[in-house]
PDB file of C-alpha atoms in Angstrom:
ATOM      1  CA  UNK G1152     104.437 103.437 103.875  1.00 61.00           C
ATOM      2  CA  UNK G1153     103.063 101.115 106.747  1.00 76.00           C
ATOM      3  CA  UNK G1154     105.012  99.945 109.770  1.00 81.00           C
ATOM      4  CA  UNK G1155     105.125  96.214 108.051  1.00 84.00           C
ATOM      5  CA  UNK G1156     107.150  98.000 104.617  1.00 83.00           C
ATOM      6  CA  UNK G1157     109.097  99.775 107.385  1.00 84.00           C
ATOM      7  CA  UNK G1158     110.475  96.570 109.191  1.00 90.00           C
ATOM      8  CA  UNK G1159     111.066  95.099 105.605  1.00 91.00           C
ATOM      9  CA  UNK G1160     113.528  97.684 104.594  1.00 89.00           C
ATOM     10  CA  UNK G1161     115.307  97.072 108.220  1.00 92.00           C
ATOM     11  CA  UNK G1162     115.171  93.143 107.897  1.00 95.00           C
ATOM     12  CA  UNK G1163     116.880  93.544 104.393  1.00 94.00           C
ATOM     13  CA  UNK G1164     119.306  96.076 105.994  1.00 93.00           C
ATOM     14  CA  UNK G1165     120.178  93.542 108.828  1.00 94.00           C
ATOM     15  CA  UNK G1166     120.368  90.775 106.210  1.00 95.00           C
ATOM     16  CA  UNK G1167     122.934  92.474 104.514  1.00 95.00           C
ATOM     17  CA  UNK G1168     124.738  94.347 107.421  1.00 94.00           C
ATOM     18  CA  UNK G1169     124.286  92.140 110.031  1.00 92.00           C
ATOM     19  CA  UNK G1170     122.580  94.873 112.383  1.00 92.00           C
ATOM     20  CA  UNK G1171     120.688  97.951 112.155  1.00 89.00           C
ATOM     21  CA  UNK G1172     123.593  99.937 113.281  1.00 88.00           C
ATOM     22  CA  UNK G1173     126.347  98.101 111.072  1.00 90.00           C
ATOM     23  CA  UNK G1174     127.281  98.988 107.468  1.00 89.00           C
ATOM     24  CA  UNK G1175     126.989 102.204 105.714  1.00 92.00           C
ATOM     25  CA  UNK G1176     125.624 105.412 107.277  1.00 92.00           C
ATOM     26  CA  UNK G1177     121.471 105.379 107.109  1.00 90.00           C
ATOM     27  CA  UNK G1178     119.937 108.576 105.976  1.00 91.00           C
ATOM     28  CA  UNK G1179     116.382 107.491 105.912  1.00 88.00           C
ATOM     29  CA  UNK G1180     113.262 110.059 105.487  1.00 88.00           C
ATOM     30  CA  UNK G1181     109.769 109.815 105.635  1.00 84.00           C
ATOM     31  CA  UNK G1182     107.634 110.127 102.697  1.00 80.00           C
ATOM     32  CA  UNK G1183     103.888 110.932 101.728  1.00 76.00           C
ATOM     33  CA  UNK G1184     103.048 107.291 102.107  1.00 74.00           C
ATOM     34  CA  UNK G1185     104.467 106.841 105.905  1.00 72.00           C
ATOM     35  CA  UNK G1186     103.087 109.805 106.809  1.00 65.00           C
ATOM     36  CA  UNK G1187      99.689 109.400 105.407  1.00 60.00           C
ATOM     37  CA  UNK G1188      99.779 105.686 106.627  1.00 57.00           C
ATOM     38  CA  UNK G1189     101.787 104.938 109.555  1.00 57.00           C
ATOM     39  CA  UNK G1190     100.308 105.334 112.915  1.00 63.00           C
ATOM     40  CA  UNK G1191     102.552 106.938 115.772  1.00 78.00           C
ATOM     41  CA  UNK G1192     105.915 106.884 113.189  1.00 78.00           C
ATOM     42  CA  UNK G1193     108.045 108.518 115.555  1.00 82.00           C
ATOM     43  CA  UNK G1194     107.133 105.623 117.970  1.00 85.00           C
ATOM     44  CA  UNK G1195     107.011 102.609 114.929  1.00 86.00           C
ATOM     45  CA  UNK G1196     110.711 104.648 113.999  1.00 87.00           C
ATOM     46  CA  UNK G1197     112.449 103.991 116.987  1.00 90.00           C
ATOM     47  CA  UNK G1198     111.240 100.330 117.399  1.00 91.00           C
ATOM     48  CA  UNK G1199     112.265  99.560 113.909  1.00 90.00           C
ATOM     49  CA  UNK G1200     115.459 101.733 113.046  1.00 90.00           C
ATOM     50  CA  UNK G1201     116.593 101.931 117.068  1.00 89.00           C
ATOM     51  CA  UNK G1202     117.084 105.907 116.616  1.00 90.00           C
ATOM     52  CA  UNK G1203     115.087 108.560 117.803  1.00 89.00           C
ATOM     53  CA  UNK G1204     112.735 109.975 114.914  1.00 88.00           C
ATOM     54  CA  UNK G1205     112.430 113.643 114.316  1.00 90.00           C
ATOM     55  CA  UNK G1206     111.478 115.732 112.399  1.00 91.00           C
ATOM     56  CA  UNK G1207     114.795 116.892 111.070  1.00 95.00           C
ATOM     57  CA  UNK G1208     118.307 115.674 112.023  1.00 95.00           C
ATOM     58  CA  UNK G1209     121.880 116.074 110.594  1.00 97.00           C
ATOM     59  CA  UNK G1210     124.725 112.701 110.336  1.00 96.00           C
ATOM     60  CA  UNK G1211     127.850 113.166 109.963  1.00 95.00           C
ATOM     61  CA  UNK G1212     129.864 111.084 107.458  1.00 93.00           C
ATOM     62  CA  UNK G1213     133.170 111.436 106.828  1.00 93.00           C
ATOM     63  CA  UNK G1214     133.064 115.290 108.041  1.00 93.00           C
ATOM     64  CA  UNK G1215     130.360 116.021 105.593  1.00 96.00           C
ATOM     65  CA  UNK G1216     126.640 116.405 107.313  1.00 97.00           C
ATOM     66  CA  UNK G1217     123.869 115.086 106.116  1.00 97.00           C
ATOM     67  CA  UNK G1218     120.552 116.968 107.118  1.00 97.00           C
ATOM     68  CA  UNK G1219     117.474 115.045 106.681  1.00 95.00           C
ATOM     69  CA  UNK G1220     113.846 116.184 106.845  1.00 93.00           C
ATOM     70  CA  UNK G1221     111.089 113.807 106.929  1.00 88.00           C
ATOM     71  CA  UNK G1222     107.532 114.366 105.360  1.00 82.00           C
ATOM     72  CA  UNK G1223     105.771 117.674 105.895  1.00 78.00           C
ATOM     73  CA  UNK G1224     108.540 118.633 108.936  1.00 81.00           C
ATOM     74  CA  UNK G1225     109.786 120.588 105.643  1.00 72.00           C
ATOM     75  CA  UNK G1226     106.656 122.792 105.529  1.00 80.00           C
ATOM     76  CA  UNK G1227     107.112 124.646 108.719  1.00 87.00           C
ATOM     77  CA  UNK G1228     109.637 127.195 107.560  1.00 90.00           C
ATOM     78  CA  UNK G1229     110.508 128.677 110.552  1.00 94.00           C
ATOM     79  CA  UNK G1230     111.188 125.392 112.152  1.00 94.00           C
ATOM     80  CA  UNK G1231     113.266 124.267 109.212  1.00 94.00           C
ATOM     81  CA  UNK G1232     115.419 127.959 109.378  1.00 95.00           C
ATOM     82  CA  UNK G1233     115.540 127.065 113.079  1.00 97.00           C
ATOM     83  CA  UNK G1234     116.908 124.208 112.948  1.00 97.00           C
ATOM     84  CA  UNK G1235     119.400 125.282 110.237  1.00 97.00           C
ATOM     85  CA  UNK G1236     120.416 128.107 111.988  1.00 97.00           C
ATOM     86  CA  UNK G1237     120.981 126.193 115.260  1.00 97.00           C
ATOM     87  CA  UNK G1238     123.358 124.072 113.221  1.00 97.00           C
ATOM     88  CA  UNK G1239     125.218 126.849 111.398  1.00 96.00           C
ATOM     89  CA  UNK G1240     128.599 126.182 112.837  1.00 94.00           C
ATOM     90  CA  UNK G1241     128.595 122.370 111.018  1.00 94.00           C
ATOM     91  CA  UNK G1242     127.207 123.527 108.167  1.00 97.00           C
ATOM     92  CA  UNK G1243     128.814 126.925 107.133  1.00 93.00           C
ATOM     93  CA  UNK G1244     131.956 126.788 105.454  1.00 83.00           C
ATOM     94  CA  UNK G1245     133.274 125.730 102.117  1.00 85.00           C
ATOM     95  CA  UNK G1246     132.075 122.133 101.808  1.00 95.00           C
ATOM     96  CA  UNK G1247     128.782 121.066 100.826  1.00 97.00           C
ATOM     97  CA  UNK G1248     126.025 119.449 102.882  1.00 98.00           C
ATOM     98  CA  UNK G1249     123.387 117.216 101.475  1.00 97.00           C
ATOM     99  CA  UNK G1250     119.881 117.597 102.279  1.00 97.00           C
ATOM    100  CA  UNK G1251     117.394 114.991 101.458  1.00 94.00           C
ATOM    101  CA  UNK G1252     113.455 115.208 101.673  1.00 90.00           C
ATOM    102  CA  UNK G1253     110.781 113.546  99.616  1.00 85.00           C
ATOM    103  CA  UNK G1254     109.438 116.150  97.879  1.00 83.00           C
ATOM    104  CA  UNK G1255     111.287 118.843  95.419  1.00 85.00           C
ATOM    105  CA  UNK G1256     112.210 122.106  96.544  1.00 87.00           C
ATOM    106  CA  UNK G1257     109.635 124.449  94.641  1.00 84.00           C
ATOM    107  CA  UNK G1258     110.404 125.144  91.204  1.00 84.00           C
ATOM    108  CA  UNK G1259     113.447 122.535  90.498  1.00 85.00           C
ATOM    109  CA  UNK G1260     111.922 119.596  88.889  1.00 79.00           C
ATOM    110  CA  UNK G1261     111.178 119.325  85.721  1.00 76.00           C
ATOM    111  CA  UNK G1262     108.459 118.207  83.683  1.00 71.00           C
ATOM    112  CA  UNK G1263     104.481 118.581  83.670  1.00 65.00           C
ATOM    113  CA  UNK G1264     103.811 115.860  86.169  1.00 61.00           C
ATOM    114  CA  UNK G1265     105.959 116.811  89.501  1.00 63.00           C
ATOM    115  CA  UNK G1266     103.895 115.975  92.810  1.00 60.00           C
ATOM    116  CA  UNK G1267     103.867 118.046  95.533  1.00 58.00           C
ATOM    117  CA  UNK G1268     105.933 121.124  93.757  1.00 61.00           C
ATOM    118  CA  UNK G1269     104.743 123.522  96.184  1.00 60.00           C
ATOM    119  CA  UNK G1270     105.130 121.761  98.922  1.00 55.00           C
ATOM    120  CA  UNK G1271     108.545 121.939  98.495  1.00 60.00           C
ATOM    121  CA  UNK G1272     108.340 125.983  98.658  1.00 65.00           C
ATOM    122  CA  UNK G1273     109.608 126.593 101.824  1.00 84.00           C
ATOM    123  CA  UNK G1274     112.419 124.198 101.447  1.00 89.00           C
ATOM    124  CA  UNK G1275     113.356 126.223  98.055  1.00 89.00           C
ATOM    125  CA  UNK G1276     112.836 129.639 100.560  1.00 91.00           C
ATOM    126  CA  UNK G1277     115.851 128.390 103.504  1.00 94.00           C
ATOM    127  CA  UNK G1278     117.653 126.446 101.476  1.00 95.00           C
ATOM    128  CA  UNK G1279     118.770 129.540  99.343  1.00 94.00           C
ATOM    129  CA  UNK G1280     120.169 131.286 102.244  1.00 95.00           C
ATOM    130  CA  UNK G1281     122.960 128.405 102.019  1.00 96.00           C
ATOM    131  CA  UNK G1282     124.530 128.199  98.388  1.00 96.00           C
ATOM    132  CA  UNK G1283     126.650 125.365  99.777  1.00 97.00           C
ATOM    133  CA  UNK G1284     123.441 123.175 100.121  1.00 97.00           C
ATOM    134  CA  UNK G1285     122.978 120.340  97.572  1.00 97.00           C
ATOM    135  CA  UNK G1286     119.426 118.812  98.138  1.00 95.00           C
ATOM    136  CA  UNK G1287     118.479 115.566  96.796  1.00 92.00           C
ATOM    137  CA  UNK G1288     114.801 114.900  96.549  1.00 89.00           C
ATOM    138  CA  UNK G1289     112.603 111.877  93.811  1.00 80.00           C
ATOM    139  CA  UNK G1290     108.505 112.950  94.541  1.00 75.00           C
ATOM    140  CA  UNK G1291     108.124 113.233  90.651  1.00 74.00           C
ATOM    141  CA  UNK G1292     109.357 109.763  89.280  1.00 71.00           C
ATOM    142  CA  UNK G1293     111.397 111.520  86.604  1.00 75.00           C
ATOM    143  CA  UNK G1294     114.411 109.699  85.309  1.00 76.00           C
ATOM    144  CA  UNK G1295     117.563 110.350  86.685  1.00 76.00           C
ATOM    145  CA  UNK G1296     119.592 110.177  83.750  1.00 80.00           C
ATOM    146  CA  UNK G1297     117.731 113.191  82.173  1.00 80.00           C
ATOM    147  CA  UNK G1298     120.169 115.996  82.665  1.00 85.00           C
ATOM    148  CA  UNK G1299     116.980 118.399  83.834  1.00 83.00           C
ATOM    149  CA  UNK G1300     116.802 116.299  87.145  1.00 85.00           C
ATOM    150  CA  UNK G1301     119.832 118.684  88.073  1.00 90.00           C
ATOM    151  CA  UNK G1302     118.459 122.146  89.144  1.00 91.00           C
ATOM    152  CA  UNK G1303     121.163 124.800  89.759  1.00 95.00           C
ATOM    153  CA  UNK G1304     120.659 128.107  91.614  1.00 95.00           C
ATOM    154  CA  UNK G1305     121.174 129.593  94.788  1.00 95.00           C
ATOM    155  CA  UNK G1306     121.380 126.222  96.406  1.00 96.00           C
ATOM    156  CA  UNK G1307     121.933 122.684  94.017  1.00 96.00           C
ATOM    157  CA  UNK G1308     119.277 120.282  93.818  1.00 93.00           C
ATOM    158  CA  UNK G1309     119.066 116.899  92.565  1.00 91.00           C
ATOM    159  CA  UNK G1310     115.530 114.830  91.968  1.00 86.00           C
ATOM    160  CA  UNK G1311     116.657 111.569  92.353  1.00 84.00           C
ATOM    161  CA  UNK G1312     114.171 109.706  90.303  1.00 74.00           C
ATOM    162  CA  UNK G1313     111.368 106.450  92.268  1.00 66.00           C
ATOM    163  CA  UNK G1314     112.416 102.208  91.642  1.00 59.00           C
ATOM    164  CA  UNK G1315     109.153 102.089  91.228  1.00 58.00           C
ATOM    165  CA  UNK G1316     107.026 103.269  88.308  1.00 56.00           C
ATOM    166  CA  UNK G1317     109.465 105.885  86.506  1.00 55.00           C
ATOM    167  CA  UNK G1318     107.449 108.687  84.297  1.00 56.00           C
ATOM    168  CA  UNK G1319     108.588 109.928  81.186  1.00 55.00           C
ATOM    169  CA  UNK G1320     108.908 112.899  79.387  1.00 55.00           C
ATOM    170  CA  UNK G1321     110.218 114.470  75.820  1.00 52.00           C
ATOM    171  CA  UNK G1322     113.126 116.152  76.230  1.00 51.00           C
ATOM    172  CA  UNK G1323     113.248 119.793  75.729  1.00 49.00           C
ATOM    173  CA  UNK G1324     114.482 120.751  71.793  1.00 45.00           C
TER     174      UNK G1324
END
């Protein structure tokens, strides 16, 4: 979550890709950690992924769009339904988009230990409004091989499970 963690994930990228800007599309978002950590991110964002940081953007892939959200941008519902709405044209229709943020939409993670569920409340309220939405979201550190880390409603989300320190839980009989 600090500027130095930051500029390691780019270095690795450029090791691999040669540049920032080469290899595979990046859809990057902010976290709890950046946000409760970094100082100016939009400014340390720029300098280290050369693209303008805010708080939610869409990239296109393939002619499939990609909305990101980055940490807390999420919480301002009427900014999020903005946004959405000014985008309506690319994202209406009968393909999916994926949405990513950090935490889980409200009420589609599983298990007794899920960070943050609220938080995710207003993503849970606009993202309904688009049943063509999947969202893909890992605050909880569930595994992604249980089958409960795929929530399906008005809108499909996915909790996409941490590297780091996984938690556990007994299946449901």
């Amino acid at each position: 979550g600090r500027a130095a963690e930051l500029q390691k994930t780019a270095d690795c990228w450029k090791e691999v890709f040669g540049s920032i800007d080469a290899g595979p599309v990046k859809v990057f978002v902010t976290g709890n950690h950046e946000h409760n950590y970094a100082k100016d991110a939009p400014k340390v964002w720029q300098e280290i992924f050369g693209e303008p940081w805010s708080p939610f953007f869409i990239k296109e892939v393939k002619g499939y769009s990609f909305v990101g959200a980055h940490w807390a941008a999420w919480r301002n519902e009427k900014a999020f339904r903005a946004f959405l709405d000014a985008n309506r044209e690319k994202l209406s229709g009968g393909k999916p988009f994926f949405f990513a943020q950090h935490a889980h939409p409200q009420n589609t993670c599983y298990g007794t230990w899920t960070w943050h569920q609220a938080d995710g409340g207003p993503t849970h309220k606009v993202l309904a409004d688009w049943p063509n939405a999947v969202a893909f979201s890992g605050h909880s550190h569930y595994s992604l091989t249980d089958d409960r880390s795929i929530w399906q409603g008005a809108f499909t989300s996915l909790g996409t499970s941490s590297l780091r320190y996984p938690g556990m839980t007994t299946p449901a009989i």
